[in-house]
Coordinates of C-alpha atoms in Angstrom, one line a residue:
Chain A
M1 CA 74.9 -93.2 -159.0
E2 CA 75.3 -96.7 -160.3
Y3 CA 78.3 -98.9 -159.6
R4 CA 79.6 -102.3 -160.6
F5 CA 82.0 -103.9 -158.2
D6 CA 84.0 -107.1 -158.0
I7 CA 84.3 -108.6 -154.5
P8 CA 86.3 -108.0 -152.3
V9 CA 85.7 -104.3 -152.5
S10 CA 88.3 -101.8 -151.2
S11 CA 87.5 -99.3 -148.4
D12 CA 88.1 -96.4 -150.9
K13 CA 85.3 -97.7 -153.1
I14 CA 82.9 -98.3 -150.2
K15 CA 83.5 -94.8 -149.1
K16 CA 82.2 -93.5 -152.4
L17 CA 78.8 -95.1 -151.9
R18 CA 76.0 -93.0 -150.6
V19 CA 72.5 -93.8 -149.5
G20 CA 70.3 -94.2 -152.7
D21 CA 73.1 -95.4 -154.9
I22 CA 72.6 -98.6 -156.9
V23 CA 75.3 -101.4 -156.9
Y24 CA 75.7 -104.6 -158.8
I25 CA 78.3 -107.0 -157.4
S26 CA 80.2 -110.0 -158.9
G27 CA 82.2 -112.5 -156.9
K28 CA 81.8 -114.6 -153.8
I29 CA 79.1 -114.1 -151.2
F30 CA 78.1 -116.2 -148.2
T31 CA 74.6 -116.6 -146.7
A32 CA 74.1 -116.3 -142.9
R33 CA 70.9 -116.0 -140.9
D34 CA 70.7 -115.7 -137.1
E35 CA 71.6 -119.3 -136.4
A36 CA 74.6 -119.1 -138.7
H37 CA 75.8 -115.9 -137.0
A38 CA 75.6 -117.5 -133.6
K39 CA 77.3 -120.7 -134.9
M40 CA 80.2 -118.7 -136.5
F41 CA 80.9 -116.9 -133.2
K42 CA 81.1 -120.2 -131.4
A43 CA 83.0 -122.1 -134.1
G44 CA 86.4 -120.5 -133.6
K45 CA 88.4 -121.3 -136.8
L46 CA 86.1 -121.1 -139.9
P47 CA 86.2 -123.3 -143.0
F48 CA 86.0 -120.2 -145.2
N49 CA 87.2 -116.6 -145.2
P50 CA 84.2 -114.3 -144.7
S51 CA 86.4 -111.1 -145.1
E52 CA 86.8 -111.9 -148.8
M53 CA 83.1 -112.1 -149.4
A54 CA 79.9 -110.1 -149.0
L55 CA 77.4 -111.2 -146.4
Y56 CA 73.9 -112.2 -147.7
H57 CA 71.0 -112.4 -145.3
C58 CA 69.3 -115.3 -147.1
G59 CA 67.8 -118.7 -146.5
P60 CA 67.8 -120.1 -150.0
L61 CA 65.7 -122.8 -151.6
M62 CA 68.2 -125.3 -153.0
E63 CA 67.9 -128.5 -155.0
K64 CA 70.5 -131.2 -155.2
K65 CA 71.2 -132.3 -158.8
G66 CA 73.5 -135.3 -158.8
K67 CA 76.4 -134.2 -156.6
S68 CA 76.1 -130.5 -156.9
W69 CA 73.6 -128.0 -155.4
K70 CA 71.5 -125.7 -157.6
V71 CA 69.8 -122.5 -156.5
V72 CA 66.1 -122.6 -157.1
S73 CA 65.1 -119.3 -155.4
A74 CA 67.2 -117.1 -153.2
G75 CA 65.9 -113.7 -152.2
P76 CA 66.9 -111.9 -149.0
T77 CA 65.5 -112.6 -145.5
T78 CA 64.5 -109.9 -142.9
S79 CA 67.8 -108.4 -141.7
G80 CA 66.3 -107.1 -138.4
R81 CA 66.8 -110.6 -136.9
M82 CA 70.5 -110.3 -137.2
E83 CA 70.8 -106.9 -135.5
I84 CA 71.8 -108.4 -132.2
F85 CA 74.9 -109.9 -133.8
E86 CA 75.9 -107.6 -136.6
D87 CA 78.1 -104.9 -135.0
K88 CA 80.3 -107.6 -133.5
F89 CA 80.2 -109.6 -136.7
I90 CA 81.3 -106.7 -138.9
K91 CA 84.2 -106.0 -136.6
K92 CA 85.3 -109.6 -136.2
Y93 CA 85.1 -110.7 -139.8
G94 CA 85.8 -107.5 -141.6
I95 CA 82.5 -107.6 -143.5
N96 CA 82.1 -104.4 -145.7
I97 CA 79.0 -105.3 -147.8
I98 CA 75.8 -106.7 -146.3
I99 CA 72.9 -107.6 -148.5
G100 CA 69.5 -108.0 -146.9
K101 CA 66.0 -106.4 -146.7
G102 CA 64.0 -104.3 -144.3
G103 CA 66.9 -102.4 -142.8
M104 CA 69.0 -102.7 -139.6
G105 CA 69.3 -100.8 -136.3
K106 CA 71.5 -98.2 -134.7
K107 CA 74.3 -100.6 -133.6
T108 CA 74.8 -101.8 -137.1
K109 CA 74.7 -98.3 -138.5
K110 CA 77.5 -97.3 -136.1
A111 CA 79.6 -100.3 -136.9
L112 CA 79.3 -99.6 -140.7
Q113 CA 80.5 -96.1 -140.1
K114 CA 83.4 -97.2 -137.9
N115 CA 84.5 -100.2 -140.0
I116 CA 83.7 -98.6 -143.4
G117 CA 80.9 -100.8 -144.7
V118 CA 77.5 -100.6 -146.4
Y119 CA 74.2 -102.2 -145.9
T120 CA 72.4 -102.8 -149.1
S121 CA 68.8 -103.8 -149.8
Y122 CA 67.8 -106.3 -152.4
T123 CA 64.1 -106.6 -153.3
G124 CA 62.5 -109.0 -150.9
G125 CA 60.6 -111.9 -152.5
A126 CA 62.6 -111.6 -155.7
G127 CA 64.0 -115.1 -155.2
A128 CA 63.5 -116.5 -158.7
L129 CA 65.3 -113.5 -160.3
A130 CA 68.1 -113.6 -157.7
A131 CA 68.8 -117.3 -158.6
Y132 CA 69.4 -116.2 -162.2
H133 CA 72.4 -114.2 -161.1
I134 CA 74.0 -117.0 -159.0
E135 CA 76.3 -118.9 -161.2
D136 CA 77.8 -121.4 -158.9
V137 CA 77.5 -122.9 -155.4
P138 CA 81.1 -123.8 -154.5
A139 CA 80.4 -124.9 -150.9
V140 CA 77.9 -125.3 -148.1
Y141 CA 78.7 -125.5 -144.4
W142 CA 76.8 -126.9 -141.4
L143 CA 73.9 -128.1 -143.6
D144 CA 73.1 -131.2 -141.6
E145 CA 73.2 -129.4 -138.3
L146 CA 71.3 -126.2 -139.3
G147 CA 69.1 -127.3 -142.2
M148 CA 68.7 -125.7 -145.6
P149 CA 67.6 -122.2 -144.7
E150 CA 70.0 -121.6 -141.9
A151 CA 73.2 -123.3 -143.3
I152 CA 76.0 -121.2 -144.8
W153 CA 76.0 -121.3 -148.5
I154 CA 78.8 -119.9 -150.6
F155 CA 77.5 -118.4 -153.9
E156 CA 79.5 -117.1 -156.9
V157 CA 77.4 -114.3 -158.3
K158 CA 77.5 -112.2 -161.4
E159 CA 76.0 -108.7 -161.7
F160 CA 73.9 -109.4 -158.6
G161 CA 71.5 -106.5 -158.0
P162 CA 70.1 -103.9 -158.2
L163 CA 71.3 -103.5 -154.6
V164 CA 70.2 -100.1 -153.1
V165 CA 72.6 -98.6 -150.7
A166 CA 70.3 -98.2 -147.7
M167 CA 72.9 -97.5 -144.9
D168 CA 76.3 -96.1 -145.9
S169 CA 79.7 -95.7 -144.3
H170 CA 79.0 -92.0 -143.5
G171 CA 76.2 -92.7 -141.0
G172 CA 73.4 -92.2 -143.6
S173 CA 70.3 -94.4 -143.6
I174 CA 67.4 -94.5 -146.0
Y175 CA 65.0 -95.9 -143.4
R176 CA 62.6 -93.9 -141.2
E177 CA 63.6 -93.8 -137.6
Q178 CA 60.3 -95.6 -136.6
S179 CA 61.3 -98.7 -138.4
Q180 CA 64.5 -99.0 -136.5
Chain B
M1 CA 42.7 -144.2 -158.8
A2 CA 40.7 -141.0 -158.1
Q3 CA 42.6 -140.7 -154.8
K4 CA 46.0 -140.6 -156.6
D5 CA 44.7 -138.1 -159.1
I6 CA 43.4 -135.8 -156.4
M7 CA 46.8 -136.0 -154.6
Q8 CA 48.6 -135.0 -157.9
G9 CA 46.0 -132.2 -158.3
I10 CA 47.0 -130.9 -154.9
V11 CA 50.7 -130.9 -155.9
Q12 CA 49.6 -128.9 -159.0
L13 CA 47.6 -126.5 -156.8
I14 CA 50.7 -125.9 -154.6
R15 CA 52.9 -125.4 -157.6
K16 CA 50.5 -122.9 -159.1
A17 CA 50.3 -121.0 -155.8
E18 CA 54.1 -120.9 -155.4
T19 CA 55.0 -119.9 -159.0
E20 CA 52.2 -117.7 -160.3
L21 CA 50.7 -114.7 -158.6
P22 CA 47.0 -114.0 -158.8
K23 CA 46.0 -111.5 -161.6
D24 CA 44.6 -109.0 -159.1
V25 CA 47.9 -108.7 -157.3
I26 CA 49.8 -108.3 -160.5
V27 CA 47.4 -105.5 -161.7
A28 CA 47.9 -103.7 -158.3
L29 CA 51.7 -104.0 -158.6
K30 CA 51.7 -102.7 -162.2
H31 CA 49.5 -99.8 -161.1
A32 CA 52.0 -99.0 -158.3
H33 CA 54.9 -99.2 -160.8
E34 CA 53.2 -96.5 -162.9
L35 CA 52.7 -94.3 -159.9
E36 CA 56.2 -94.5 -158.4
K37 CA 59.5 -93.0 -159.5
G38 CA 63.2 -93.5 -158.5
I39 CA 64.1 -96.2 -156.1
A40 CA 60.5 -97.2 -155.5
K41 CA 60.0 -97.7 -159.2
I42 CA 63.1 -99.9 -159.4
Q43 CA 61.8 -102.1 -156.6
L44 CA 58.5 -102.6 -158.4
E45 CA 60.3 -103.3 -161.6
V46 CA 62.3 -106.0 -159.9
M47 CA 59.1 -107.5 -158.4
L48 CA 57.4 -107.6 -161.8
K49 CA 60.5 -109.1 -163.5
N50 CA 60.7 -111.7 -160.8
I51 CA 57.0 -112.6 -161.3
D52 CA 57.7 -113.1 -165.0
V53 CA 60.9 -115.2 -164.4
A54 CA 59.1 -117.4 -161.8
R55 CA 56.2 -118.1 -164.1
K56 CA 58.3 -118.8 -167.2
T57 CA 60.8 -121.0 -165.4
G58 CA 58.5 -122.7 -162.9
R59 CA 60.6 -121.5 -159.9
P60 CA 58.9 -120.5 -156.7
I61 CA 58.5 -116.7 -156.7
C62 CA 60.2 -116.4 -153.2
Q63 CA 62.7 -118.7 -151.6
D64 CA 60.4 -118.6 -148.5
T65 CA 57.8 -121.0 -149.9
G66 CA 55.9 -120.3 -146.6
V67 CA 53.9 -122.3 -144.2
Q68 CA 51.6 -124.5 -146.2
T69 CA 48.2 -123.1 -145.3
F70 CA 44.9 -124.3 -146.7
F71 CA 41.3 -123.2 -146.5
V72 CA 38.9 -126.0 -147.4
K73 CA 35.2 -125.8 -148.1
V74 CA 34.1 -129.4 -148.3
G75 CA 30.6 -130.6 -149.4
L76 CA 28.9 -132.9 -147.0
D77 CA 28.3 -135.3 -149.9
F78 CA 31.9 -135.2 -151.3
P79 CA 32.8 -138.9 -151.6
H80 CA 36.5 -138.4 -150.6
I81 CA 35.7 -136.5 -147.4
N82 CA 37.2 -139.2 -145.3
T83 CA 40.6 -139.1 -147.0
L84 CA 40.9 -135.4 -148.0
K85 CA 43.1 -134.5 -145.0
D86 CA 45.6 -137.3 -145.8
L87 CA 45.5 -136.3 -149.5
I88 CA 46.4 -132.7 -148.7
T89 CA 49.2 -133.9 -146.4
D90 CA 50.6 -136.3 -149.0
G91 CA 50.3 -133.6 -151.6
V92 CA 52.5 -131.2 -149.5
K93 CA 55.0 -134.0 -148.9
K94 CA 55.3 -134.6 -152.7
A95 CA 55.3 -130.9 -153.6
T96 CA 58.2 -130.4 -151.2
V97 CA 60.3 -132.6 -153.4
V98 CA 59.0 -131.8 -156.9
V99 CA 58.2 -128.1 -156.9
P100 CA 60.4 -127.9 -154.7
L101 CA 59.5 -126.2 -151.4
R102 CA 61.9 -125.0 -148.7
P103 CA 61.7 -127.0 -145.5
N104 CA 59.9 -124.7 -143.1
N105 CA 59.1 -127.2 -140.4
V106 CA 61.1 -126.5 -137.2
D107 CA 60.4 -128.2 -133.9
P108 CA 60.3 -125.2 -131.5
F109 CA 62.0 -127.3 -128.7
T110 CA 64.8 -129.1 -130.6
G111 CA 65.3 -126.6 -133.4
I112 CA 65.4 -129.4 -135.9
N113 CA 64.0 -128.5 -139.3
H114 CA 62.0 -131.5 -140.6
E115 CA 62.5 -131.8 -144.3
K116 CA 59.1 -132.7 -145.6
N117 CA 56.8 -129.9 -144.6
D118 CA 54.1 -132.5 -144.0
S119 CA 53.3 -131.9 -140.4
W120 CA 53.3 -129.4 -137.6
D121 CA 53.8 -132.3 -135.3
D122 CA 50.5 -133.8 -136.6
V123 CA 48.4 -131.1 -138.1
L124 CA 49.0 -128.8 -141.1
S125 CA 47.4 -125.4 -141.1
I126 CA 44.0 -126.4 -142.6
T127 CA 40.9 -124.4 -141.9
W128 CA 37.8 -126.6 -142.5
D129 CA 34.3 -125.4 -143.5
F130 CA 31.5 -127.8 -144.2
V131 CA 28.9 -126.9 -146.9
E132 CA 26.0 -128.4 -148.8
G133 CA 26.9 -130.3 -152.0
S134 CA 29.3 -132.9 -153.4
D135 CA 32.3 -130.7 -154.4
A136 CA 35.4 -129.6 -152.4
L137 CA 37.0 -126.2 -152.9
I138 CA 40.6 -125.9 -151.6
T139 CA 42.5 -122.6 -151.5
A140 CA 46.2 -122.9 -151.1
F141 CA 47.7 -119.9 -149.3
P142 CA 51.4 -120.3 -148.7
K143 CA 52.3 -117.8 -146.0
G144 CA 55.8 -116.3 -145.7
G145 CA 57.5 -115.8 -142.3
G146 CA 58.7 -112.2 -142.8
S147 CA 55.3 -110.8 -143.2
E148 CA 53.7 -113.2 -140.6
N149 CA 56.1 -111.9 -138.0
M150 CA 54.4 -108.5 -138.2
S151 CA 51.1 -110.0 -137.0
K152 CA 49.5 -108.4 -133.9
L153 CA 46.7 -109.1 -131.6
K154 CA 45.3 -106.3 -129.5
M155 CA 42.5 -106.6 -127.0
F156 CA 41.0 -103.1 -126.9
E157 CA 38.7 -101.6 -124.3
P158 CA 35.3 -101.2 -126.1
S159 CA 35.5 -97.5 -125.2
D160 CA 38.6 -97.1 -127.4
G161 CA 36.2 -97.6 -130.3
I162 CA 36.8 -98.0 -134.0
E163 CA 38.9 -94.8 -134.1
G164 CA 41.3 -96.6 -131.7
V165 CA 41.4 -99.6 -134.0
K166 CA 42.2 -97.4 -137.0
D167 CA 45.1 -95.7 -135.2
F168 CA 46.5 -99.1 -134.1
V169 CA 46.5 -100.5 -137.6
V170 CA 48.2 -97.4 -139.1
S171 CA 50.9 -97.2 -136.3
E172 CA 51.7 -100.9 -136.5
M173 CA 52.2 -100.8 -140.2
I174 CA 54.5 -97.8 -139.9
K175 CA 56.4 -99.6 -137.1
A176 CA 56.7 -102.7 -139.4
G177 CA 58.5 -100.5 -142.0
G178 CA 60.3 -102.5 -144.7
N179 CA 60.2 -105.8 -142.8
P180 CA 57.1 -107.4 -144.2
C181 CA 58.2 -106.7 -147.9
P182 CA 55.9 -103.8 -148.7
P183 CA 53.8 -103.0 -150.6
T184 CA 51.8 -105.4 -148.4
V185 CA 48.1 -106.5 -148.2
V186 CA 46.8 -106.0 -144.7
G187 CA 44.1 -108.2 -143.1
V188 CA 42.2 -106.8 -140.1
G189 CA 39.9 -109.0 -138.1
I190 CA 37.6 -107.0 -135.7
G191 CA 35.5 -108.7 -133.1
G192 CA 34.9 -112.2 -131.9
G193 CA 37.4 -113.5 -129.2
A194 CA 41.2 -113.4 -129.5
D195 CA 41.4 -116.5 -131.8
L196 CA 38.6 -115.5 -134.1
A197 CA 40.0 -111.9 -134.5
M198 CA 43.3 -113.4 -135.8
K199 CA 41.5 -115.9 -138.0
L200 CA 39.4 -113.2 -139.5
G201 CA 42.5 -111.2 -140.2
K202 CA 43.9 -114.0 -142.2
I203 CA 40.6 -114.8 -143.9
A204 CA 40.5 -111.1 -145.0
L205 CA 43.6 -111.7 -147.0
L206 CA 41.8 -114.2 -149.2
R207 CA 39.6 -111.4 -150.8
P208 CA 41.1 -110.3 -154.1
V209 CA 43.1 -107.0 -154.0
G210 CA 41.0 -104.0 -155.1
V211 CA 37.7 -105.5 -153.9
R212 CA 36.0 -103.5 -151.1
H213 CA 33.9 -105.0 -148.3
K214 CA 30.2 -105.1 -149.2
D215 CA 29.3 -103.2 -146.0
K216 CA 29.7 -99.5 -146.9
T217 CA 31.0 -98.4 -143.5
I218 CA 33.7 -101.1 -143.5
A219 CA 34.5 -100.3 -147.2
K220 CA 35.0 -96.6 -146.2
M221 CA 37.3 -97.6 -143.3
E222 CA 39.4 -99.8 -145.6
E223 CA 39.8 -96.8 -148.0
E224 CA 40.8 -94.5 -145.1
L225 CA 43.4 -97.0 -143.8
I226 CA 44.9 -97.4 -147.3
R227 CA 45.2 -93.6 -147.6
R228 CA 46.7 -93.1 -144.1
I229 CA 49.3 -96.0 -144.4
N230 CA 50.4 -94.9 -147.8
K231 CA 50.8 -91.3 -146.6
S232 CA 53.6 -92.6 -144.3
G233 CA 56.0 -92.7 -147.2
I234 CA 57.5 -96.0 -146.2
G235 CA 57.1 -97.3 -149.7
P236 CA 58.2 -100.5 -151.5
M237 CA 60.7 -102.5 -149.3
G238 CA 60.8 -99.5 -146.9
L239 CA 63.0 -97.6 -149.2
G240 CA 60.6 -94.7 -149.6
G241 CA 57.6 -94.1 -151.9
K242 CA 53.9 -93.7 -152.2
T243 CA 52.9 -97.4 -152.1
T244 CA 53.2 -99.1 -148.7
V245 CA 50.0 -101.2 -149.0
L246 CA 48.3 -102.6 -152.1
D247 CA 45.2 -103.0 -150.1
V248 CA 43.6 -103.2 -146.6
H249 CA 40.8 -105.8 -146.0
I250 CA 38.6 -105.9 -142.9
E251 CA 36.4 -108.7 -141.7
K252 CA 34.2 -108.4 -138.7
A253 CA 32.4 -110.6 -136.2
H254 CA 30.3 -109.6 -133.2
R255 CA 32.1 -109.2 -130.0
H256 CA 31.6 -109.8 -126.3
P257 CA 30.2 -106.7 -124.5
A258 CA 33.5 -106.4 -122.5
S259 CA 36.0 -106.9 -125.4
L260 CA 37.0 -105.4 -128.7
P261 CA 39.7 -107.8 -130.1
V262 CA 41.6 -106.8 -133.2
G263 CA 43.7 -109.2 -135.2
L264 CA 46.3 -107.8 -137.7
V265 CA 47.7 -110.1 -140.3
V266 CA 50.2 -108.9 -142.9
Q267 CA 50.8 -110.4 -146.3
C268 CA 53.9 -109.5 -148.4
W269 CA 53.6 -108.2 -152.0
A270 CA 54.1 -111.8 -153.2
A271 CA 50.5 -112.5 -152.1
R272 CA 50.4 -116.1 -153.2
K273 CA 47.1 -118.0 -153.6
A274 CA 45.5 -120.6 -155.8
D275 CA 42.2 -122.4 -155.9
M276 CA 41.1 -126.0 -156.8
I277 CA 37.7 -127.5 -157.2
I278 CA 37.4 -131.2 -156.9
H279 CA 34.2 -132.8 -158.1
A280 CA 32.5 -136.0 -156.8
D281 CA 33.9 -138.1 -159.6
G282 CA 37.5 -137.1 -158.7
T283 CA 38.0 -134.7 -161.6
F284 CA 39.3 -131.3 -160.7
E285 CA 40.3 -127.8 -161.9
V286 CA 43.1 -125.7 -160.6
K287 CA 42.9 -122.0 -161.1

């Protein structure tokens, strides 16, 4: 099945998604790699509301044009590095769509089931194409401290995909057990 | 003047490597696209579309523009031999701003990402080889982190033999799953000491996709490894399919009687590479 969703997405809609489905999303997403995950846990009050957005495992290549930031290339990074944080992250921030590549482990799989979320895979390396579907960069956080790849970037995306549902809210996973 | 032109040429070389994939890689991806169906086919479709967008718009194919890695064969009579290292470093610095490249230059102790990509605290990853003649040949080989993280070194007992080496390569690639952005190109260095085995693994990746080793025994082993890894069904991006590797390349060196080192180096489907020849008069070609 193929779906087109606006973010935030309701639990009812997330529940419909099954491993192997294709999704295109529109709305706000935020990037966070391992350092940003750790920093968010430590930060206390956040300058943005993650529960209204999808989480994108991505360290983008950005370029400053005048005062505003433009995306040059922004494909996914390896999600496995975030496995040690993700179950707590999903619970704490109410994340229900994760975009990444390579898959995640058992703890995340369980947390997605419990909190009704999905892990979706975007084609790794497809950074130039991804940039095409990012229409705006409304904000960036902790850029000076974390640097370009690790900072939290807020993207406004349109028809971002194809995202393959790789882990669903029913305990399903597309990945072989060995790779987890 | 020649110096500045050469530096600009190096920027051109890096830009080419970051925005255009070599033909052999594209041919292999197109072949895989024909072979696959369902989700695997969609992945290859996105990869091919991305290659097209990157080339047409001059954007780096992947946001991870990699560690700036160079293999240089410099003629002993090349007139700019004294300054070539500085020219490459300056070229990287300039390319970071104008291509642009993502800063991938983190101090392991402070965690600070230095913005210019121009040093690894002094030295870029440049492998030098000195040859006869007055030209210099530079291969730019930007290497992404996701695939590099799957690298492995194993010091086998010689009695484990080549069969042990084969099983190791297959099982490591199955363990890697979707992490290194398959379909990958796998480089295997066999022999030497630990450092040489790893270096040979990386050098193996410079050979064009689809070209077999000239030694028939090694060529046969490459074919066997391709078959066995692709049988795993891991597929493009680990989402299932027939194509987990585009190719496996092996390079060998002789070993110490007591050791059998194996270096495994993995390259993502975006197997980026470009070449540049610089002549004695400072003129150059990037291809």
